[in-house]
Every structure is written in structure tokens, then in C-alpha cells.
Amino acid sequence: MKSYKGRGVVLHSLKYGDSSLVVYLMTDVGGRRTYMVQGVRSRSGRGSKLALFQPMFPVEFEGLESPRREMDRFREVRAGFVLQSLPFDVRKSTVALFMAEVLYRLVRESEPNEALFDFVWASVAELDAMREGVANFHLWFLAHLSRLLGFCPGNDYTPGDWFDISEGLYTKNRPAHVRYMTQESSRLLHEMLTCDVARLGGIGLGRDQRVAFLNALLVYLGYHLDAINAVQSVRILREVF
């Protein structure tokens, strides 16, 4: 079998049989790919490998290509970089679970997308390292993900604008239909799209504001991509934040 080296971020894993896993990765070499990992759950196997396949964990690997392009295998797999806080901080792990499910639902392409992969890889490192602004990170992530998936506001924002979701434009007047963001959510969309991740802690949002803006972002993404409506971890996210 042909071998190749790459980096990946874990999106989802499923138990397969008594001792194996099916693992879905977003990779730099081939978009979303599926891998069979054998022996990872057995008592005699290397139990440490199981810890690699948690949501949004970064890995480096040497893969073996399946002749029928179904599920590849790993010749070697290890942590892409050492996570210092994400596995141990319930807030960060909740955000990571949400990010992984969103990407699992939305990203289906098996072709490389360098800009998208680099953004996702860097986002893991940024979430792991951040000390302030964790409660806003998923909002920042969704806003920038929408841009990388090919849709973002088509004009400049000015204070007091409404964002017309169906037209993809900021507007001075409230749209006559129901697919729009409130003035506050429109402001936050602009702020998230222009905010450096290091400044997220300076955006003061209450719980109700955060939930309202998350709902607006999900409506925005759902207008373009139906799969976002199947994301289940959003309920946990709302409870934590």
C-alpha cells in the first residue's frame, strides 16, 4: 500500500468491534479522511493511542492508503503538539467538542484545503494557550469558519447596521423578511470577523447576549449549509456558557 505523511485534527471516532476505532480526521494532505485503528482498545494493546483520538486533538502520522479508497490505516501516529490545558479544562474541552462536531458535519471534501486546515490547526493551539476569552472562542471560530467556507458579508459594516442573511450584506434598514441579524448581532459579527483572537477576553458579553449571537450564527450557517442543524453539542455549549 502507498504510504504518505501528514497532519490531522480529530473530528470524530467510533468504536469498531471489540478493540478498534474508526477515526475521522481533517488532514492537510487530503481534506477529510477516514482511518481504521486496530488494537487501540484491547487490554494488550497500547492504550495510550486511545488518548490521541479525542475531539480536536492534533496528530502527525504516516498513513497507508486503502486500495479501494475506503478507510486508510496508520503506519505511525503521534501527537502533533502537546496540549497543555485543553484536555483538562472543561470549558475548553466543551468548545473543542463543538468545533469538532461542526467540522465533522460541514467538511466533506476529500481534497486538500490549505487555508481551512491551517486555520483549524492554529485554532486548536490558540484555544489551548488562551487564558481569557474562552467563553467567546466558539463565536469567533464560527464567524471565521463561515468566511473560509466561502460566505461572509459582502460590504463594510457601519454602526447601527442590520445584517441581511439572505443577501449577505449589511443594510441600514431592517429587512422585510425574517432572515436577518439584529443590530447587536450584526455588530458582534463584524467585531468577531475583525478581532484578533488574543483580544477575545476584552469583548464583554453576558450569557443571554452570547446565546443570542450563537443562535444568529447558526441561522446564518444553516441558510448556506443544512448540516449545521444536526449539531447536537450546541446544547452542551449553551449550558456551559
PDB file of C-alpha atoms in Angstrom:
ATOM      1  CA  MET A   1       0.000   0.000   0.000  1.00  0.00           C
ATOM      2  CA  LYS A   2       1.159   3.528  -0.778  1.00  0.00           C
ATOM      3  CA  SER A   3       2.292   5.486   2.269  1.00  0.00           C
ATOM      4  CA  TYR A   4       2.125   9.227   2.901  1.00  0.00           C
ATOM      5  CA  LYS A   5       2.850  11.621   5.753  1.00  0.00           C
ATOM      6  CA  GLY A   6       0.550  14.309   7.035  1.00  0.00           C
ATOM      7  CA  ARG A   7      -1.021  16.226   9.881  1.00  0.00           C
ATOM      8  CA  GLY A   8      -4.589  15.959  11.043  1.00  0.00           C
ATOM      9  CA  VAL A   9      -7.166  17.152  13.575  1.00  0.00           C
ATOM     10  CA  VAL A  10      -9.549  14.575  15.056  1.00  0.00           C
ATOM     11  CA  LEU A  11     -13.196  15.274  14.213  1.00  0.00           C
ATOM     12  CA  HIS A  12     -14.932  12.093  15.342  1.00  0.00           C
ATOM     13  CA  SER A  13     -14.271   8.497  16.341  1.00  0.00           C
ATOM     14  CA  LEU A  14     -16.446   5.397  16.538  1.00  0.00           C
ATOM     15  CA  LYS A  15     -15.929   2.106  18.297  1.00  0.00           C
ATOM     16  CA  TYR A  16     -15.491  -0.730  15.798  1.00  0.00           C
ATOM     17  CA  GLY A  17     -15.656  -4.277  17.119  1.00  0.00           C
ATOM     18  CA  ASP A  18     -14.048  -5.040  20.465  1.00  0.00           C
ATOM     19  CA  SER A  19     -10.696  -3.356  20.017  1.00  0.00           C
ATOM     20  CA  SER A  20     -10.722  -0.963  17.060  1.00  0.00           C
ATOM     21  CA  LEU A  21     -11.759   2.576  16.194  1.00  0.00           C
ATOM     22  CA  VAL A  22     -12.909   4.307  13.051  1.00  0.00           C
ATOM     23  CA  VAL A  23     -11.394   7.791  13.177  1.00  0.00           C
ATOM     24  CA  TYR A  24     -12.348  10.800  11.032  1.00  0.00           C
ATOM     25  CA  LEU A  25      -9.646  13.427  10.543  1.00  0.00           C
ATOM     26  CA  MET A  26      -9.378  16.743   8.788  1.00  0.00           C
ATOM     27  CA  THR A  27      -5.969  16.436   7.153  1.00  0.00           C
ATOM     28  CA  ASP A  28      -3.563  18.691   5.326  1.00  0.00           C
ATOM     29  CA  VAL A  29      -2.916  16.079   2.647  1.00  0.00           C
ATOM     30  CA  GLY A  30      -6.410  15.047   1.666  1.00  0.00           C
ATOM     31  CA  GLY A  31      -9.179  17.018   3.344  1.00  0.00           C
ATOM     32  CA  ARG A  32     -11.424  14.785   5.416  1.00  0.00           C
ATOM     33  CA  ARG A  33     -10.199  11.204   5.624  1.00  0.00           C
ATOM     34  CA  THR A  34     -11.289   8.079   7.492  1.00  0.00           C
ATOM     35  CA  TYR A  35      -8.896   5.700   9.257  1.00  0.00           C
ATOM     36  CA  MET A  36      -9.197   2.257  10.803  1.00  0.00           C
ATOM     37  CA  VAL A  37      -7.177   1.974  14.007  1.00  0.00           C
ATOM     38  CA  GLN A  38      -6.862  -1.610  15.187  1.00  0.00           C
ATOM     39  CA  GLY A  39      -5.957  -2.880  18.647  1.00  0.00           C
ATOM     40  CA  VAL A  40      -6.316   0.501  20.255  1.00  0.00           C
ATOM     41  CA  ARG A  41      -8.966  -0.657  22.742  1.00  0.00           C
ATOM     42  CA  SER A  42      -7.543  -4.064  23.668  1.00  0.00           C
ATOM     43  CA  ARG A  43      -6.015  -4.687  27.071  1.00  0.00           C
ATOM     44  CA  SER A  44      -2.830  -5.950  25.462  1.00  0.00           C
ATOM     45  CA  GLY A  45      -2.708  -3.033  23.014  1.00  0.00           C
ATOM     46  CA  ARG A  46      -1.060   0.325  23.503  1.00  0.00           C
ATOM     47  CA  GLY A  47      -3.749   2.091  25.485  1.00  0.00           C
ATOM     48  CA  SER A  48      -2.006   5.438  25.149  1.00  0.00           C
ATOM     49  CA  LYS A  49      -3.050   5.587  21.489  1.00  0.00           C
ATOM     50  CA  LEU A  50      -6.699   5.846  22.507  1.00  0.00           C
ATOM     51  CA  ALA A  51      -5.979   9.211  24.117  1.00  0.00           C
ATOM     52  CA  LEU A  52      -4.823  10.617  20.767  1.00  0.00           C
ATOM     53  CA  PHE A  53      -8.250  10.404  19.192  1.00  0.00           C
ATOM     54  CA  GLN A  54     -10.225  12.916  21.260  1.00  0.00           C
ATOM     55  CA  PRO A  55     -12.157  15.761  19.576  1.00  0.00           C
ATOM     56  CA  MET A  56      -9.857  18.399  18.031  1.00  0.00           C
ATOM     57  CA  PHE A  57      -6.638  16.674  19.119  1.00  0.00           C
ATOM     58  CA  PRO A  58      -3.798  17.383  16.656  1.00  0.00           C
ATOM     59  CA  VAL A  59      -1.854  14.428  15.258  1.00  0.00           C
ATOM     60  CA  GLU A  60       1.044  13.778  12.914  1.00  0.00           C
ATOM     61  CA  PHE A  61       1.011  10.477  11.074  1.00  0.00           C
ATOM     62  CA  GLU A  62       2.254   8.224   8.341  1.00  0.00           C
ATOM     63  CA  GLY A  63      -0.773   6.801   6.574  1.00  0.00           C
ATOM     64  CA  LEU A  64      -1.256   3.761   4.369  1.00  0.00           C
ATOM     65  CA  GLU A  65      -3.650   4.390   1.505  1.00  0.00           C
ATOM     66  CA  SER A  66      -6.506   1.935   1.046  1.00  0.00           C
ATOM     67  CA  PRO A  67      -6.556   0.466  -2.492  1.00  0.00           C
ATOM     68  CA  ARG A  68     -10.330   0.961  -2.628  1.00  0.00           C
ATOM     69  CA  ARG A  69     -10.248   4.438  -1.029  1.00  0.00           C
ATOM     70  CA  GLU A  70     -12.491   3.362   1.832  1.00  0.00           C
ATOM     71  CA  MET A  71     -10.554   3.574   5.114  1.00  0.00           C
ATOM     72  CA  ASP A  72      -6.839   4.211   5.314  1.00  0.00           C
ATOM     73  CA  ARG A  73      -4.623   2.933   8.127  1.00  0.00           C
ATOM     74  CA  PHE A  74      -1.809   4.393  10.189  1.00  0.00           C
ATOM     75  CA  ARG A  75       1.713   3.072   9.980  1.00  0.00           C
ATOM     76  CA  GLU A  76       2.598   5.557  12.696  1.00  0.00           C
ATOM     77  CA  VAL A  77       0.628   8.229  14.582  1.00  0.00           C
ATOM     78  CA  ARG A  78       1.627  10.601  17.374  1.00  0.00           C
ATOM     79  CA  ALA A  79       0.539  13.892  18.921  1.00  0.00           C
ATOM     80  CA  GLY A  80       1.028  16.863  16.597  1.00  0.00           C
ATOM     81  CA  PHE A  81       1.909  19.030  19.579  1.00  0.00           C
ATOM     82  CA  VAL A  82       1.434  18.664  23.310  1.00  0.00           C
ATOM     83  CA  LEU A  83      -1.837  20.102  24.596  1.00  0.00           C
ATOM     84  CA  GLN A  84      -1.243  21.893  27.873  1.00  0.00           C
ATOM     85  CA  SER A  85      -4.756  22.740  29.067  1.00  0.00           C
ATOM     86  CA  LEU A  86      -7.458  21.724  26.578  1.00  0.00           C
ATOM     87  CA  PRO A  87      -7.864  18.125  27.862  1.00  0.00           C
ATOM     88  CA  PHE A  88      -8.128  19.290  31.497  1.00  0.00           C
ATOM     89  CA  ASP A  89     -10.287  22.426  31.235  1.00  0.00           C
ATOM     90  CA  VAL A  90     -13.997  21.602  30.951  1.00  0.00           C
ATOM     91  CA  ARG A  91     -14.734  24.909  29.206  1.00  0.00           C
ATOM     92  CA  LYS A  92     -12.073  24.340  26.554  1.00  0.00           C
ATOM     93  CA  SER A  93     -12.963  20.676  26.044  1.00  0.00           C
ATOM     94  CA  THR A  94     -16.629  21.666  25.589  1.00  0.00           C
ATOM     95  CA  VAL A  95     -15.654  24.226  22.943  1.00  0.00           C
ATOM     96  CA  ALA A  96     -13.420  21.614  21.269  1.00  0.00           C
ATOM     97  CA  LEU A  97     -16.287  19.104  21.182  1.00  0.00           C
ATOM     98  CA  PHE A  98     -18.492  21.697  19.486  1.00  0.00           C
ATOM     99  CA  MET A  99     -15.793  22.688  16.978  1.00  0.00           C
ATOM    100  CA  ALA A 100     -15.142  19.060  16.081  1.00  0.00           C
ATOM    101  CA  GLU A 101     -18.808  18.286  15.514  1.00  0.00           C
ATOM    102  CA  VAL A 102     -19.320  21.405  13.388  1.00  0.00           C
ATOM    103  CA  LEU A 103     -16.358  20.471  11.181  1.00  0.00           C
ATOM    104  CA  TYR A 104     -17.469  16.826  11.031  1.00  0.00           C
ATOM    105  CA  ARG A 105     -20.915  17.898   9.807  1.00  0.00           C
ATOM    106  CA  LEU A 106     -19.800  20.623   7.411  1.00  0.00           C
ATOM    107  CA  VAL A 107     -16.498  19.497   5.895  1.00  0.00           C
ATOM    108  CA  ARG A 108     -16.942  16.592   3.486  1.00  0.00           C
ATOM    109  CA  GLU A 109     -14.370  17.286   0.784  1.00  0.00           C
ATOM    110  CA  SER A 110     -11.529  14.809   0.279  1.00  0.00           C
ATOM    111  CA  GLU A 111      -9.320  17.393  -1.424  1.00  0.00           C
ATOM    112  CA  PRO A 112      -6.690  19.482   0.370  1.00  0.00           C
ATOM    113  CA  ASN A 113      -7.790  22.933   1.538  1.00  0.00           C
ATOM    114  CA  GLU A 114      -4.647  24.555   2.885  1.00  0.00           C
ATOM    115  CA  ALA A 115      -6.260  27.738   4.196  1.00  0.00           C
ATOM    116  CA  LEU A 116      -9.023  25.875   6.046  1.00  0.00           C
ATOM    117  CA  PHE A 117      -6.674  23.288   7.522  1.00  0.00           C
ATOM    118  CA  ASP A 118      -4.162  25.901   8.684  1.00  0.00           C
ATOM    119  CA  PHE A 119      -6.976  27.850  10.349  1.00  0.00           C
ATOM    120  CA  VAL A 120      -8.279  24.767  12.178  1.00  0.00           C
ATOM    121  CA  TRP A 121      -4.788  23.628  13.249  1.00  0.00           C
ATOM    122  CA  ALA A 122      -3.921  27.101  14.536  1.00  0.00           C
ATOM    123  CA  SER A 123      -7.304  27.393  16.293  1.00  0.00           C
ATOM    124  CA  VAL A 124      -6.522  24.307  18.393  1.00  0.00           C
ATOM    125  CA  ALA A 125      -3.234  25.835  19.505  1.00  0.00           C
ATOM    126  CA  GLU A 126      -4.881  29.188  20.246  1.00  0.00           C
ATOM    127  CA  LEU A 127      -7.684  27.633  22.291  1.00  0.00           C
ATOM    128  CA  ASP A 128      -5.181  25.532  24.245  1.00  0.00           C
ATOM    129  CA  ALA A 129      -2.986  28.539  25.036  1.00  0.00           C
ATOM    130  CA  MET A 130      -5.587  31.190  25.835  1.00  0.00           C
ATOM    131  CA  ARG A 131      -6.209  32.364  29.382  1.00  0.00           C
ATOM    132  CA  GLU A 132      -9.019  34.852  28.781  1.00  0.00           C
ATOM    133  CA  GLY A 133     -11.903  34.855  26.310  1.00  0.00           C
ATOM    134  CA  VAL A 134     -12.619  31.104  26.226  1.00  0.00           C
ATOM    135  CA  ALA A 135     -16.361  31.782  26.514  1.00  0.00           C
ATOM    136  CA  ASN A 136     -16.224  33.753  23.241  1.00  0.00           C
ATOM    137  CA  PHE A 137     -13.935  31.433  21.311  1.00  0.00           C
ATOM    138  CA  HIS A 138     -16.650  29.338  19.634  1.00  0.00           C
ATOM    139  CA  LEU A 139     -18.291  32.547  18.349  1.00  0.00           C
ATOM    140  CA  TRP A 140     -15.009  33.781  16.877  1.00  0.00           C
ATOM    141  CA  PHE A 141     -14.381  30.327  15.379  1.00  0.00           C
ATOM    142  CA  LEU A 142     -17.802  30.115  13.682  1.00  0.00           C
ATOM    143  CA  ALA A 143     -17.505  33.621  12.251  1.00  0.00           C
ATOM    144  CA  HIS A 144     -14.110  32.914  10.697  1.00  0.00           C
ATOM    145  CA  LEU A 145     -15.140  29.433   9.590  1.00  0.00           C
ATOM    146  CA  SER A 146     -18.010  30.937   7.588  1.00  0.00           C
ATOM    147  CA  ARG A 147     -15.513  33.144   5.757  1.00  0.00           C
ATOM    148  CA  LEU A 148     -13.294  30.170   4.910  1.00  0.00           C
ATOM    149  CA  LEU A 149     -16.293  28.157   3.723  1.00  0.00           C
ATOM    150  CA  GLY A 150     -17.000  30.868   1.172  1.00  0.00           C
ATOM    151  CA  PHE A 151     -19.601  33.208   2.597  1.00  0.00           C
ATOM    152  CA  CYS A 152     -19.129  36.383   4.592  1.00  0.00           C
ATOM    153  CA  PRO A 153     -20.538  39.924   4.463  1.00  0.00           C
ATOM    154  CA  GLY A 154     -20.150  41.400   1.011  1.00  0.00           C
ATOM    155  CA  ASN A 155     -19.852  45.001   2.145  1.00  0.00           C
ATOM    156  CA  ASP A 156     -18.453  47.061   5.016  1.00  0.00           C
ATOM    157  CA  TYR A 157     -20.173  47.440   8.358  1.00  0.00           C
ATOM    158  CA  THR A 158     -21.159  50.792   9.824  1.00  0.00           C
ATOM    159  CA  PRO A 159     -22.611  51.231  13.333  1.00  0.00           C
ATOM    160  CA  GLY A 160     -26.344  50.602  13.522  1.00  0.00           C
ATOM    161  CA  ASP A 161     -26.464  48.251  10.533  1.00  0.00           C
ATOM    162  CA  TRP A 162     -28.554  45.109  10.307  1.00  0.00           C
ATOM    163  CA  PHE A 163     -27.092  42.040   8.586  1.00  0.00           C
ATOM    164  CA  ASP A 164     -29.334  40.612   5.862  1.00  0.00           C
ATOM    165  CA  ILE A 165     -28.523  36.867   5.880  1.00  0.00           C
ATOM    166  CA  SER A 166     -30.202  36.057   2.571  1.00  0.00           C
ATOM    167  CA  GLU A 167     -28.414  38.891   0.727  1.00  0.00           C
ATOM    168  CA  GLY A 168     -25.144  38.568   2.624  1.00  0.00           C
ATOM    169  CA  LEU A 169     -24.990  42.320   3.129  1.00  0.00           C
ATOM    170  CA  TYR A 170     -25.104  44.862   5.926  1.00  0.00           C
ATOM    171  CA  THR A 171     -28.031  47.234   5.489  1.00  0.00           C
ATOM    172  CA  LYS A 172     -29.197  50.469   7.101  1.00  0.00           C
ATOM    173  CA  ASN A 173     -32.811  49.310   7.270  1.00  0.00           C
ATOM    174  CA  ARG A 174     -34.243  46.213   8.902  1.00  0.00           C
ATOM    175  CA  PRO A 175     -35.007  43.663   6.152  1.00  0.00           C
ATOM    176  CA  ALA A 176     -38.678  42.990   5.416  1.00  0.00           C
ATOM    177  CA  HIS A 177     -38.163  39.212   5.753  1.00  0.00           C
ATOM    178  CA  VAL A 178     -37.112  37.192   8.830  1.00  0.00           C
ATOM    179  CA  ARG A 179     -33.604  36.118   7.760  1.00  0.00           C
ATOM    180  CA  TYR A 180     -31.525  38.831   9.353  1.00  0.00           C
ATOM    181  CA  MET A 181     -29.367  39.506  12.396  1.00  0.00           C
ATOM    182  CA  THR A 182     -30.345  42.101  14.958  1.00  0.00           C
ATOM    183  CA  GLN A 183     -28.262  45.244  15.176  1.00  0.00           C
ATOM    184  CA  GLU A 184     -26.404  43.835  18.192  1.00  0.00           C
ATOM    185  CA  SER A 185     -25.657  40.512  16.494  1.00  0.00           C
ATOM    186  CA  SER A 186     -24.622  42.362  13.335  1.00  0.00           C
ATOM    187  CA  ARG A 187     -22.173  44.415  15.379  1.00  0.00           C
ATOM    188  CA  LEU A 188     -20.810  41.272  17.005  1.00  0.00           C
ATOM    189  CA  LEU A 189     -20.412  39.564  13.627  1.00  0.00           C
ATOM    190  CA  HIS A 190     -18.290  42.481  12.452  1.00  0.00           C
ATOM    191  CA  GLU A 191     -16.341  42.514  15.711  1.00  0.00           C
ATOM    192  CA  MET A 192     -15.598  38.781  15.601  1.00  0.00           C
ATOM    193  CA  LEU A 193     -14.502  38.934  11.960  1.00  0.00           C
ATOM    194  CA  THR A 194     -12.100  41.796  12.654  1.00  0.00           C
ATOM    195  CA  CYS A 195     -10.959  40.816  16.160  1.00  0.00           C
ATOM    196  CA  ASP A 196      -7.615  39.183  16.822  1.00  0.00           C
ATOM    197  CA  VAL A 197      -8.086  36.030  18.864  1.00  0.00           C
ATOM    198  CA  ALA A 198      -5.847  37.442  21.597  1.00  0.00           C
ATOM    199  CA  ARG A 199      -8.423  40.207  22.187  1.00  0.00           C
ATOM    200  CA  LEU A 200     -11.433  37.941  22.761  1.00  0.00           C
ATOM    201  CA  GLY A 201     -11.215  38.400  26.508  1.00  0.00           C
ATOM    202  CA  GLY A 202     -11.895  42.103  26.030  1.00  0.00           C
ATOM    203  CA  ILE A 203     -15.299  41.507  24.414  1.00  0.00           C
ATOM    204  CA  GLY A 204     -17.694  41.617  27.335  1.00  0.00           C
ATOM    205  CA  LEU A 205     -20.768  39.500  26.678  1.00  0.00           C
ATOM    206  CA  GLY A 206     -23.429  38.312  29.072  1.00  0.00           C
ATOM    207  CA  ARG A 207     -24.892  34.836  28.863  1.00  0.00           C
ATOM    208  CA  ASP A 208     -28.041  35.985  27.036  1.00  0.00           C
ATOM    209  CA  GLN A 209     -26.002  38.009  24.525  1.00  0.00           C
ATOM    210  CA  ARG A 210     -23.732  35.053  23.860  1.00  0.00           C
ATOM    211  CA  VAL A 211     -26.617  32.644  23.317  1.00  0.00           C
ATOM    212  CA  ALA A 212     -28.455  35.106  21.056  1.00  0.00           C
ATOM    213  CA  PHE A 213     -25.386  35.644  18.894  1.00  0.00           C
ATOM    214  CA  LEU A 214     -24.655  31.899  18.725  1.00  0.00           C
ATOM    215  CA  ASN A 215     -28.232  31.313  17.571  1.00  0.00           C
ATOM    216  CA  ALA A 216     -27.830  34.033  14.931  1.00  0.00           C
ATOM    217  CA  LEU A 217     -24.594  32.453  13.666  1.00  0.00           C
ATOM    218  CA  LEU A 218     -26.264  29.040  13.448  1.00  0.00           C
ATOM    219  CA  VAL A 219     -29.129  30.528  11.418  1.00  0.00           C
ATOM    220  CA  TYR A 220     -26.551  32.195   9.153  1.00  0.00           C
ATOM    221  CA  LEU A 221     -24.598  28.964   8.644  1.00  0.00           C
ATOM    222  CA  GLY A 222     -27.830  26.981   8.308  1.00  0.00           C
ATOM    223  CA  TYR A 223     -29.007  29.225   5.485  1.00  0.00           C
ATOM    224  CA  HIS A 224     -25.996  28.070   3.451  1.00  0.00           C
ATOM    225  CA  LEU A 225     -25.356  24.606   4.911  1.00  0.00           C
ATOM    226  CA  ASP A 226     -28.233  22.449   6.144  1.00  0.00           C
ATOM    227  CA  ALA A 227     -25.897  20.075   8.010  1.00  0.00           C
ATOM    228  CA  ILE A 228     -25.284  22.617  10.773  1.00  0.00           C
ATOM    229  CA  ASN A 229     -28.808  21.938  12.058  1.00  0.00           C
ATOM    230  CA  ALA A 230     -27.747  18.414  13.063  1.00  0.00           C
ATOM    231  CA  VAL A 231     -25.072  19.598  15.512  1.00  0.00           C
ATOM    232  CA  GLN A 232     -26.018  18.183  18.917  1.00  0.00           C
ATOM    233  CA  SER A 233     -23.221  19.571  21.105  1.00  0.00           C
ATOM    234  CA  VAL A 234     -24.632  23.101  20.837  1.00  0.00           C
ATOM    235  CA  ARG A 235     -26.952  22.204  23.726  1.00  0.00           C
ATOM    236  CA  ILE A 236     -23.972  21.434  25.992  1.00  0.00           C
ATOM    237  CA  LEU A 237     -22.282  24.635  24.857  1.00  0.00           C
ATOM    238  CA  ARG A 238     -25.283  26.715  25.867  1.00  0.00           C
ATOM    239  CA  GLU A 239     -25.292  25.079  29.304  1.00  0.00           C
ATOM    240  CA  VAL A 240     -21.598  25.739  29.963  1.00  0.00           C
ATOM    241  CA  PHE A 241     -21.555  29.299  28.612  1.00  0.00           C
TER     242      PHE A 241
END
